[in-house]
Short mmCIF file of C-alpha atoms in Angstrom, two decimals:
data_model
loop_
_atom_site.label_atom_id
_atom_site.label_comp_id
_atom_site.label_asym_id
_atom_site.label_seq_id
_atom_site.Cartn_x
_atom_site.Cartn_y
_atom_site.Cartn_z
CA MET A 1 -6.05 13.70 22.01
CA GLY A 2 -4.10 11.29 19.73
CA LEU A 3 -2.23 7.83 20.00
CA ARG A 4 1.29 7.61 20.66
CA ALA A 5 4.25 5.04 20.66
CA GLY A 6 6.32 4.60 23.40
CA ARG A 7 8.57 6.69 21.91
CA ALA A 8 8.95 10.43 21.79
CA ASN A 9 7.41 12.13 18.34
CA PRO A 10 7.51 15.88 18.11
CA ALA A 11 4.22 15.97 16.39
CA MET A 12 3.02 15.18 19.92
CA LEU A 13 3.37 18.72 20.53
CA GLU A 14 1.43 20.18 17.86
CA PRO A 15 -1.63 20.81 19.34
CA ILE A 16 -0.33 23.20 22.05
CA MET A 17 -0.84 26.84 22.00
CA VAL A 18 1.10 29.08 23.19
CA ASP A 19 -0.19 32.50 24.88
CA ALA A 20 2.61 34.33 22.63
CA TYR A 21 2.67 38.56 22.30
CA GLY A 22 -0.91 38.60 23.12
CA SER A 23 -2.24 35.98 21.25
CA LYS A 24 -2.07 32.37 21.30
CA MET A 25 0.04 30.74 18.83
CA PRO A 26 1.16 27.35 18.05
CA LEU A 27 4.24 25.79 19.38
CA ASN A 28 5.88 25.45 16.16
CA GLN A 29 5.29 29.40 15.69
CA VAL A 30 7.46 30.32 18.57
CA GLY A 31 10.14 27.48 18.52
CA ASN A 32 12.00 23.98 17.15
CA VAL A 33 10.54 20.99 18.42
CA SER A 34 12.94 17.84 17.98
CA ALA A 35 13.36 14.54 19.42
CA PRO A 36 17.23 13.89 20.15
CA GLU A 37 16.30 10.46 22.58
CA SER A 38 13.71 8.01 21.83
CA ARG A 39 11.85 9.23 25.33
CA LEU A 40 12.90 12.95 25.07
CA LEU A 41 11.46 15.82 23.51
CA THR A 42 13.29 19.49 23.50
CA VAL A 43 11.85 23.02 22.34
CA SER A 44 14.35 25.25 21.31
CA VAL A 45 12.62 28.66 22.11
CA TRP A 46 13.21 31.50 19.40
CA ASP A 47 12.80 34.66 21.89
CA ALA A 48 14.19 33.13 25.31
CA SER A 49 11.46 35.48 26.83
CA MET A 50 8.65 32.65 25.37
CA ALA A 51 10.00 30.03 27.45
CA PRO A 52 8.15 30.60 30.89
CA ALA A 53 4.91 30.80 28.54
CA VAL A 54 5.90 27.72 26.10
CA GLU A 55 6.91 25.82 29.67
CA LYS A 56 3.21 26.84 31.05
CA ALA A 57 1.41 25.99 27.71
CA ILE A 58 2.99 21.94 27.70
CA ARG A 59 2.74 21.90 31.52
CA GLU A 60 -0.94 22.72 31.17
CA SER A 61 -1.96 20.81 27.95
CA ASP A 62 -3.60 17.23 28.45
CA LEU A 63 -0.87 15.12 27.41
CA GLY A 64 0.67 14.49 31.40
CA LEU A 65 4.09 16.16 30.80
CA ASN A 66 6.63 18.07 33.15
CA PRO A 67 8.78 20.46 31.24
CA MET A 68 12.16 21.17 32.65
CA ALA A 69 13.56 24.99 30.95
CA GLU A 70 17.14 25.58 30.69
CA GLY A 71 17.46 29.23 29.10
CA GLY A 72 15.95 29.03 25.80
CA LEU A 73 15.84 24.93 25.69
CA ILE A 74 13.24 22.96 27.17
CA ARG A 75 13.14 19.68 28.01
CA VAL A 76 10.22 17.37 27.87
CA PRO A 77 10.47 14.08 29.23
CA ILE A 78 8.03 11.39 28.27
CA PRO A 79 6.88 9.43 31.05
CA ASP A 80 6.50 5.61 30.68
CA LEU A 81 2.17 5.07 30.31
CA SER A 82 0.45 4.82 33.34
CA GLU A 83 -2.50 2.00 33.62
CA GLU A 84 -4.59 5.12 33.34
CA ARG A 85 -3.50 6.65 30.47
CA ARG A 86 -3.37 3.07 28.47
CA LYS A 87 -6.92 2.63 29.58
CA ASP A 88 -7.59 6.22 27.66
CA MET A 89 -5.53 5.23 24.60
CA VAL A 90 -7.73 1.69 24.50
CA LYS A 91 -10.84 4.48 24.37
CA VAL A 92 -9.14 6.63 21.59
CA ALA A 93 -8.58 3.63 19.81
CA ALA A 94 -11.66 2.24 20.13
CA ARG A 95 -13.22 5.80 18.57
CA TYR A 96 -10.26 5.81 15.65
CA ALA A 97 -11.57 2.20 14.81
CA GLU A 98 -15.38 2.73 14.83
CA ALA A 99 -14.92 6.44 12.86
CA CYS A 100 -13.01 3.92 10.49
CA LYS A 101 -15.91 1.84 10.02
CA VAL A 102 -18.04 4.55 9.26
CA ALA A 103 -16.14 5.56 6.62
CA MET A 104 -15.76 2.06 5.08
CA ARG A 105 -19.08 1.32 5.19
CA ASN A 106 -19.98 4.91 3.35
CA ILE A 107 -17.67 4.18 0.87
CA ARG A 108 -18.96 0.64 0.09
CA ARG A 109 -22.56 1.74 0.14
CA ASP A 110 -21.62 4.74 -2.53
CA GLY A 111 -19.92 2.07 -4.46
CA ILE A 112 -22.96 0.03 -4.44
CA GLU A 113 -25.39 2.48 -5.37
CA ILE A 114 -23.19 3.62 -8.18
CA ALA A 115 -22.84 0.18 -9.51
CA ARG A 116 -27.03 -0.21 -9.44
CA LYS A 117 -26.76 2.60 -11.04
CA ALA A 118 -24.34 1.80 -13.80
CA GLU A 119 -26.40 -1.65 -14.18
CA LYS A 120 -29.83 -0.25 -14.70
CA LYS A 121 -28.31 2.05 -17.71
CA GLY A 122 -26.80 -0.67 -19.07
#
């Protein structure tokens, strides 16, 4: 799960895989995702017969979304964050922050090591 701001972003649906033509395919390979409004995503499915599979994949994702199909167009309203989802987002942000701190420590350690070797050489 990634972090999201208060508005809809088509990238939110990128990790969703759809059962299409007997195999799993990324959502962006079976349709076009756009954000016409700040709280709404739309998925225009290229093959209308794939709409139920796309709707099912979005509904079963861990994003907590409830899509509504209208022919070849699927509307995905983005709900307000609940207290539970906010707490989950805090945990995700903490994991991101910790990963960044570790990366910075590693970069700093490598830089110090390079500087020490250069000092001994010259």
